[in-house]
Amino acid sequence: MPNLETLAVVLEQPERLSLQRLPLTPPEPTDVIVDMEWSGISTGTERLLWSGTMPPFPGMGYPLVPGYESVGRVSYAGPDSGLAVGQRVFVPGARCYGEVRGLFGGAASRVVAPGARLLPVPESLGEQGVLLALAATAYHAIAAPAASTPAHAALRTESSATAAGAASATATASANAASAPHVELIVGHGVLGRLLARIAALGDGSRPVVWETNPVRHTGAEGYGYDVMQPDDDPRRDYRTICDMSGDAKILDSLVARLARGGEIVLGGFYHEPVSFTFPPAFMREARFRIAAEFQPSDLAAVRDLLDAGRLSLDGLITHCIPATEADSAYRTAFGDPSCLKMILDWRTLS
């Protein structure tokens, strides 16, 4: 069995981060030990933890190990883990650091985690595997089980088809999608917004629009079936489905003004301030609001199906990769440089 010690990113308090050696919890028969290769830095949840603006929730507190976007190799597999030594897996976090909280615990050179929580990923995906959590979050926003439109069900049906077959199911899904509403407007062209746009564009006849106010982030849509523009350059006021990925708690009134009657606004960001809207315009449009929370295992599996089928690409989204020994500067760049779409830490020399 590998050494039960790890080098982890530890947020000791807001804006104070260091690499620390921590003991690991011994694995149970259902657990595996994973030697990490890469971990991503989330500009949503992790930014709030880093800045100290995360609203209180059960289990919240410092010190903590962040991270829920990690990829590594199994170096030990418990007899009941369902995994094998040498497999590359996606790790959505870990709680294995004793008194140091795992929120969500993926930013470490080695972790102990239940095999059932991990997702095997193909070798060809490489460091892009860290994007699976964001892709699953985007997929969950458009295809959440609570969604009422046939388009969402059609996309979920399509994604479950294998690359080799299920032609009739795909044809049926495409036919349903052609006549049903899709996410037509997306707010924010960060990584999450780009992934949502790429997934939304898979619907037959769908060409989403993405609003982005920062000109630095206007590129990157070419070849993916959607358009990027400034909000003031968009004349439409009849969107049937709008998804906000900005996390701006004050944006709802401007989105309601662009909504068709009976349209839906999906809140896909995380809002650390109270979210409110002016009631009369929403009443006149009979607006519907839906919150898309964290992804589920079925969303991860659906994204993997889309990748395996060659329908979804993760290219062009990781812009920065820095050795994990430089974690402090990596976090500051990830949160402060608008040209940084996705920062990942490279753990391969430390695991």
Coordinates of C-alpha atoms in Angstrom, one line a residue, residues 117-338:
R117 CA -17.6 8.1 -6.3
L118 CA -14.9 8.0 -9.0
L119 CA -15.4 8.0 -12.7
P120 CA -12.9 6.1 -15.0
V121 CA -11.8 8.3 -17.8
P122 CA -10.1 7.4 -21.1
E123 CA -6.4 7.9 -21.5
S124 CA -6.9 10.1 -24.5
L125 CA -8.7 12.7 -22.4
G126 CA -5.5 13.5 -20.4
E127 CA -5.6 16.8 -18.4
Q128 CA -8.9 17.7 -20.0
G129 CA -10.5 15.2 -17.6
V130 CA -10.5 17.9 -15.0
L131 CA -13.2 19.6 -17.0
L132 CA -15.7 16.8 -16.4
A133 CA -17.2 18.4 -13.3
L134 CA -17.8 21.7 -15.1
A135 CA -19.2 19.9 -18.2
A136 CA -21.5 17.9 -15.9
T137 CA -22.6 21.1 -14.2
A138 CA -23.4 22.6 -17.6
Y139 CA -25.3 19.5 -18.7
H140 CA -27.2 19.4 -15.4
A141 CA -28.4 23.0 -16.1
I142 CA -29.8 22.2 -19.5
A143 CA -31.0 18.6 -18.9
A144 CA -32.0 18.6 -15.2
P145 CA -34.6 16.0 -14.5
A146 CA -36.9 18.7 -13.2
A147 CA -36.9 20.5 -16.6
S148 CA -40.3 20.4 -18.2
T149 CA -39.6 20.9 -21.9
P150 CA -39.2 18.0 -24.3
A151 CA -35.9 19.4 -25.5
H152 CA -34.2 18.5 -22.2
A153 CA -35.5 15.0 -22.3
A154 CA -34.4 14.7 -26.0
L155 CA -30.9 15.8 -25.2
R156 CA -30.7 13.3 -22.3
T157 CA -32.0 10.5 -24.6
E158 CA -29.4 11.4 -27.2
S159 CA -26.5 11.5 -24.8
S160 CA -27.3 8.1 -23.5
A161 CA -26.9 6.5 -27.0
T162 CA -23.5 4.9 -27.7
A163 CA -21.2 6.1 -30.4
A164 CA -21.9 2.9 -32.3
G165 CA -25.7 2.6 -32.4
A166 CA -29.1 3.6 -31.2
A167 CA -29.8 5.4 -34.5
S168 CA -33.6 5.2 -34.0
A169 CA -33.4 6.7 -30.5
T170 CA -31.2 9.5 -31.7
A171 CA -33.5 10.2 -34.6
T172 CA -36.5 10.4 -32.3
A173 CA -34.6 12.7 -29.9
S174 CA -33.6 14.9 -32.8
A175 CA -37.2 15.2 -34.0
N176 CA -38.4 16.1 -30.6
A177 CA -35.6 18.6 -30.1
A178 CA -36.3 20.3 -33.4
S179 CA -39.7 21.5 -32.2
A180 CA -39.0 22.1 -28.6
P181 CA -37.3 25.1 -26.8
H182 CA -33.6 25.0 -26.0
V183 CA -31.4 27.2 -23.9
E184 CA -31.4 30.1 -26.3
L185 CA -29.5 32.7 -24.3
I186 CA -26.5 32.1 -22.0
V187 CA -25.0 34.8 -19.8
G188 CA -21.2 34.6 -19.4
H189 CA -18.5 33.2 -21.7
G190 CA -16.3 31.7 -19.1
V191 CA -15.5 28.0 -19.2
L192 CA -18.9 27.1 -17.7
G193 CA -20.8 29.3 -20.2
R194 CA -18.7 27.9 -23.1
L195 CA -19.5 24.3 -22.1
L196 CA -23.2 25.1 -21.7
A197 CA -23.2 26.7 -25.1
R198 CA -21.5 23.7 -26.7
I199 CA -24.0 21.4 -25.2
A200 CA -27.0 23.6 -26.0
A201 CA -25.8 23.8 -29.6
L202 CA -26.2 20.0 -30.0
G203 CA -29.9 20.4 -30.1
D204 CA -31.2 20.1 -33.7
G205 CA -31.8 23.6 -35.2
S206 CA -30.4 25.3 -32.1
R207 CA -27.9 28.2 -32.3
P208 CA -27.5 29.7 -28.8
V209 CA -26.4 33.3 -28.1
V210 CA -23.9 34.0 -25.3
W211 CA -23.7 37.5 -23.7
E212 CA -20.3 38.6 -22.6
T213 CA -19.4 42.1 -21.5
N214 CA -15.6 41.6 -21.4
P215 CA -14.1 41.8 -25.0
V216 CA -11.2 39.6 -23.9
R217 CA -13.6 36.7 -23.7
H218 CA -15.4 37.2 -27.0
T219 CA -13.3 34.7 -28.9
G220 CA -13.6 30.9 -28.8
A221 CA -17.1 30.3 -30.2
E222 CA -15.9 29.6 -33.7
G223 CA -16.9 26.2 -35.0
Y224 CA -19.1 25.3 -32.0
G225 CA -22.5 26.5 -33.3
Y226 CA -23.2 29.5 -31.2
D227 CA -22.6 33.3 -31.2
V228 CA -21.1 35.7 -28.6
M229 CA -22.1 39.4 -28.3
Q230 CA -22.4 42.3 -26.0
P231 CA -25.9 42.5 -24.4
D232 CA -26.5 45.9 -25.9
D233 CA -25.9 44.5 -29.4
D234 CA -28.6 41.9 -29.0
P235 CA -32.1 43.1 -30.2
R236 CA -34.0 40.0 -29.2
R237 CA -36.7 40.2 -26.5
D238 CA -38.4 36.8 -27.0
Y239 CA -36.0 34.3 -25.6
R240 CA -37.9 31.2 -24.4
T241 CA -35.0 29.9 -22.2
I242 CA -32.2 31.9 -20.6
C243 CA -29.5 30.5 -18.5
D244 CA -27.4 32.8 -16.3
M245 CA -23.9 31.5 -15.5
S246 CA -22.5 34.9 -14.3
G247 CA -23.4 34.6 -10.6
D248 CA -24.5 38.2 -10.7
A249 CA -27.3 38.5 -8.1
K250 CA -28.6 41.8 -9.7
I251 CA -29.0 40.5 -13.2
L252 CA -32.6 39.1 -13.2
D253 CA -34.4 42.3 -14.2
S254 CA -32.4 42.7 -17.3
L255 CA -33.0 39.0 -18.2
V256 CA -36.8 39.2 -17.5
A257 CA -36.9 42.1 -20.0
R258 CA -35.6 39.7 -22.7
L259 CA -37.9 36.8 -21.9
A260 CA -40.8 35.6 -24.0
R261 CA -44.2 35.1 -22.3
G262 CA -44.0 31.8 -20.4
G263 CA -40.3 31.7 -20.7
E264 CA -37.8 30.3 -18.2
I265 CA -34.7 31.7 -16.5
V266 CA -32.3 29.1 -15.2
L267 CA -30.0 30.2 -12.4
G268 CA -26.9 28.2 -13.1
G269 CA -24.3 30.4 -11.2
F270 CA -23.7 30.5 -7.5
Y271 CA -25.0 33.7 -5.8
H272 CA -23.5 34.8 -2.5
E273 CA -25.9 37.8 -2.3
P274 CA -29.7 37.7 -2.2
V275 CA -31.2 37.3 -5.6
S276 CA -34.3 39.4 -6.3
F277 CA -36.3 40.8 -9.2
T278 CA -39.0 43.4 -9.9
F279 CA -42.3 41.5 -9.8
P280 CA -44.6 43.3 -12.4
P281 CA -42.5 42.7 -15.5
A282 CA -42.0 39.0 -14.5
F283 CA -45.8 38.8 -13.8
M284 CA -46.6 40.2 -17.2
R285 CA -44.5 37.6 -18.9
E286 CA -45.6 34.8 -16.6
A287 CA -41.9 34.1 -16.1
R288 CA -40.6 30.8 -14.7
F289 CA -37.4 30.5 -12.6
R290 CA -35.4 27.3 -12.0
I291 CA -32.3 26.7 -10.0
A292 CA -29.7 24.3 -11.3
A293 CA -27.6 22.9 -8.4
E294 CA -24.7 20.5 -8.3
F295 CA -24.3 17.8 -10.9
Q296 CA -25.3 14.2 -10.3
P297 CA -23.5 11.0 -11.2
S298 CA -26.0 10.6 -14.1
D299 CA -24.8 13.9 -15.5
L300 CA -21.2 12.8 -15.4
A301 CA -22.1 9.6 -17.2
A302 CA -24.0 11.6 -19.8
V303 CA -21.1 13.9 -20.5
R304 CA -18.8 11.0 -20.9
D305 CA -21.2 9.5 -23.4
L306 CA -21.2 12.7 -25.4
L307 CA -17.4 12.8 -25.3
D308 CA -17.1 9.1 -26.3
A309 CA -19.5 9.7 -29.2
G310 CA -17.4 12.7 -30.4
R311 CA -20.3 15.1 -30.0
L312 CA -18.8 17.3 -27.3
S313 CA -15.3 18.8 -27.4
L314 CA -13.3 20.1 -24.4
D315 CA -10.6 21.7 -26.6
G316 CA -9.5 25.3 -26.1
L317 CA -10.8 25.6 -22.5
I318 CA -7.6 25.0 -20.4
T319 CA -5.5 28.1 -20.8
H320 CA -3.0 27.8 -17.9
C321 CA -1.2 24.9 -16.3
I322 CA 1.2 25.5 -13.4
P323 CA 3.2 23.1 -11.1
A324 CA 1.4 22.5 -7.9
T325 CA 4.3 23.9 -6.0
E326 CA 3.3 27.3 -7.2
A327 CA -0.3 26.9 -6.0
D328 CA -0.6 30.3 -4.3
S329 CA 0.3 32.3 -7.5
A330 CA -1.9 29.9 -9.6
Y331 CA -5.0 30.7 -7.5
R332 CA -4.3 34.5 -7.7
T333 CA -4.0 34.2 -11.5
A334 CA -7.1 32.1 -11.8
F335 CA -9.2 34.7 -9.9
G336 CA -7.5 37.9 -11.2
D337 CA -6.6 37.4 -14.8
P338 CA -9.6 37.6 -17.2

